[in-house]
Structure formats: C-alpha cells, structure tokens
C-alpha cells in the first residue's frame, strides 16, 4: 500500500521544529505493509493542506493519506476543513474509533476535530499532532485499514466476517 504523510505545522514548514509525528506514522504503517510514497510538511494553511492531499491522492496514488496536526481549536487548525474540502465521501467511523479509544486515555480527546474521508481510491485520516497521540490512534485503526483499502480499490468485495469468527 502506498502511504502519504502530511504534517501540518507552521514552525515545521519553516524548519523551526523537528517533525516527530510523521516518522512515528512511517514506522507504524510499515507493520501493515505500508510504504511511504510521499511526505510533506506544510504550514497550517487551508490551501496548502488541500493541495498536498489532492496531489497525494490524485497524482501519487496513495491508498492511505495521514495528516498529523491541525485538528484542535486554534484558529490556525484547519486540517479537518481542508480534508472535508477534498472529500468525495465521508468515512466517519475511523475518526470516531480514534476519539472513542482516546477518551479512555484523556478527556481532552473530545476536543479533537479530526476527520476521515475518501477521495478516489484514497482514505484520508487526520491524526493528532503529537507522536504519543499518533501512536495511540494508529494502534486502534491500523488493523482495519488494509481491508478498507482492499474494499475501496475493488480487491475485496466482502466485509462480513466468516461464520464463527470473533474478529
């Protein structure tokens, strides 16, 4: 699976802060056979985020696109809005699963505005901006994502579990 990573960070895009979340994503997606085909650090800017997502989905052909950062309440946090602007279909269960799991760790998880959507053959998922938050969220969603990509790209046609399966 081709993976794209977009870090939304004003300071990171200027080289004033080292991105630790992007590398955390890269390390974890390798466990499900993901290979990073595109990686960008962009400012917390609606148009820059949209352009990066469109490029990774439409030109690079990434199956999974993870954003990190820009999902909070700050006026500069516009990642969910940019994500919804490029969406063809909503996939809210992914973001809901991350929020539900994160609420077991901290009540501040309710403050995330993360979105998850589909554009073409790409699943775009907003992750938190911290390496700790990235890891906690990916642990929840990564096991299901390969099947989601298979269904989206037509490689699989059944979502039902085999009879007697507990997964």
Coordinates of C-alpha atoms in Angstrom, one line a residue:
X1 CA 0.0 0.0 0.0
X2 CA 1.2 3.5 -0.9
X3 CA 1.1 5.8 2.1
X4 CA 1.2 9.6 2.1
X5 CA 2.1 11.7 5.2
X6 CA 1.3 15.4 5.6
X7 CA 2.5 17.2 8.7
X8 CA 0.6 20.5 9.3
X9 CA 2.9 22.8 11.2
X10 CA 3.8 26.4 10.7
X11 CA 7.1 26.0 12.6
X12 CA 7.9 22.7 11.0
X13 CA 7.4 24.0 7.5
X14 CA 9.9 26.8 8.2
X15 CA 12.5 24.3 9.7
X16 CA 12.0 25.8 13.2
X17 CA 10.7 22.5 14.7
X18 CA 11.6 18.9 14.0
X19 CA 8.6 16.7 13.0
X20 CA 8.4 13.7 15.2
X21 CA 4.8 12.6 14.3
X22 CA 5.5 12.0 10.6
X23 CA 8.3 9.5 11.4
X24 CA 6.1 7.8 14.0
X25 CA 3.4 7.3 11.3
X26 CA 6.0 5.9 8.9
X27 CA 7.3 3.4 11.5
X28 CA 3.8 2.1 12.4
X29 CA 2.4 1.8 8.8
X30 CA 5.4 -0.5 7.9
X31 CA 3.8 -3.1 10.1
X32 CA 0.7 -3.3 7.8
X33 CA 2.8 -3.3 4.6
X34 CA 2.6 0.4 4.0
X35 CA 5.3 2.1 2.1
X36 CA 5.6 5.9 2.3
X37 CA 5.4 7.2 -1.2
X38 CA 5.0 10.9 -0.3
X39 CA 5.8 13.0 2.8
X40 CA 5.3 16.8 3.1
X41 CA 5.5 19.3 5.9
X42 CA 3.2 22.2 5.1
X43 CA 2.1 25.3 7.1
X44 CA -1.3 25.3 8.9
X45 CA -2.9 26.7 5.7
X46 CA -6.1 25.6 4.2
X47 CA -4.9 25.8 0.5
X48 CA -1.5 24.2 1.2
X49 CA -3.2 21.3 3.0
X50 CA -5.8 20.8 0.3
X51 CA -3.1 20.9 -2.4
X52 CA -1.0 18.3 -0.6
X53 CA -3.9 15.9 -0.1
X54 CA -5.1 16.2 -3.7
X55 CA -1.5 15.7 -5.0
X56 CA -1.0 12.5 -2.9
X57 CA -4.4 11.1 -3.8
X58 CA -4.7 12.0 -7.5
X59 CA -1.1 12.2 -8.7
X60 CA 0.9 9.9 -6.4
X61 CA -2.0 7.4 -5.9
X62 CA -1.6 6.9 -2.2
X63 CA -4.0 4.4 -0.7
X64 CA -3.7 5.9 2.8
X65 CA -3.0 9.6 3.5
X66 CA -2.4 10.5 7.1
X67 CA -2.3 14.1 8.2
X68 CA -0.8 15.0 11.6
X69 CA -1.5 18.2 13.4
X70 CA -4.0 21.0 12.9
X71 CA -7.1 19.3 14.4
X72 CA -7.6 21.3 17.6
X73 CA -9.4 24.6 18.4
X74 CA -6.7 27.1 17.5
X75 CA -7.7 29.5 14.7
X76 CA -4.8 28.1 12.6
X77 CA -6.0 24.5 13.0
X78 CA -7.7 24.0 9.6
X79 CA -6.8 20.4 8.7
X80 CA -10.3 19.0 9.1
X81 CA -11.8 21.7 6.9
X82 CA -9.2 21.1 4.2
X83 CA -9.9 17.4 4.5
X84 CA -13.6 17.8 4.1
X85 CA -13.0 20.2 1.1
X86 CA -11.2 17.4 -0.8
X87 CA -13.6 14.6 0.2
X88 CA -15.7 12.7 -2.2
X89 CA -17.3 10.6 0.6
X90 CA -17.2 10.7 4.3
X91 CA -15.8 7.8 6.4
X92 CA -16.6 9.0 9.9
X93 CA -16.1 5.6 11.7
X94 CA -12.4 5.9 11.6
X95 CA -12.3 9.2 13.4
X96 CA -15.0 8.1 15.7
X97 CA -13.0 5.0 16.7
X98 CA -9.9 7.1 17.4
X99 CA -11.9 9.5 19.5
X100 CA -13.6 6.7 21.5
X101 CA -10.3 5.0 22.2
X102 CA -8.6 8.3 23.1
X103 CA -11.3 9.2 25.5
X104 CA -10.3 6.2 27.6
X105 CA -6.9 7.9 28.0
X106 CA -7.8 11.6 28.3
X107 CA -11.0 13.6 28.4
X108 CA -9.3 16.1 26.2
X109 CA -9.8 13.7 23.3
X110 CA -13.3 15.2 22.9
X111 CA -11.6 18.4 21.7
X112 CA -10.2 16.8 18.5
X113 CA -12.0 17.8 15.3
X114 CA -10.2 15.0 13.3
X115 CA -12.0 13.8 10.1
X116 CA -11.7 10.7 8.0
X117 CA -12.8 10.7 4.3
X118 CA -12.5 9.0 0.9
X119 CA -11.1 10.7 -2.2
X120 CA -11.0 8.3 -5.2
X121 CA -9.0 5.3 -4.1
X122 CA -7.5 7.1 -1.1
X123 CA -8.5 7.1 2.6
X124 CA -7.5 10.4 4.2
X125 CA -7.2 10.3 8.0
X126 CA -6.5 13.2 10.4
X127 CA -4.3 12.2 13.3
X128 CA -3.2 14.3 16.3
X129 CA 0.0 16.4 16.2
X130 CA 1.9 14.6 18.9
X131 CA 3.9 11.3 18.4
X132 CA 2.1 9.9 21.5
X133 CA -1.3 10.7 20.1
X134 CA -0.4 9.4 16.7
X135 CA 0.7 6.1 18.2
X136 CA -2.4 5.7 20.4
X137 CA -4.7 6.4 17.4
X138 CA -2.9 4.2 14.9
X139 CA -2.9 1.3 17.3
X140 CA -6.7 1.4 17.1
X141 CA -7.3 1.9 13.4
X142 CA -4.3 0.2 11.6
X143 CA -5.6 -3.4 11.8
X144 CA -8.7 -2.5 9.9
X145 CA -7.2 -0.2 7.2
X146 CA -5.7 -2.8 4.8
X147 CA -9.2 -4.3 4.4
X148 CA -10.7 -0.9 3.9
X149 CA -8.2 -0.2 1.2
X150 CA -9.0 -3.6 -0.4
X151 CA -12.7 -2.8 -0.4
X152 CA -12.2 0.7 -1.7
X153 CA -9.9 -0.4 -4.6
X154 CA -12.0 -3.4 -5.5
X155 CA -9.5 -6.0 -4.4
X156 CA -12.0 -7.4 -2.0
X157 CA -15.8 -7.4 -2.0
X158 CA -16.9 -8.8 1.3
X159 CA -16.9 -7.0 4.6
X160 CA -18.7 -9.8 6.5
X161 CA -16.6 -11.9 8.9
X162 CA -16.6 -15.7 8.3
X163 CA -19.1 -17.7 10.4
X164 CA -17.7 -18.3 13.9
X165 CA -15.1 -15.5 13.6
X166 CA -14.6 -13.4 16.7
X167 CA -12.7 -10.6 14.9

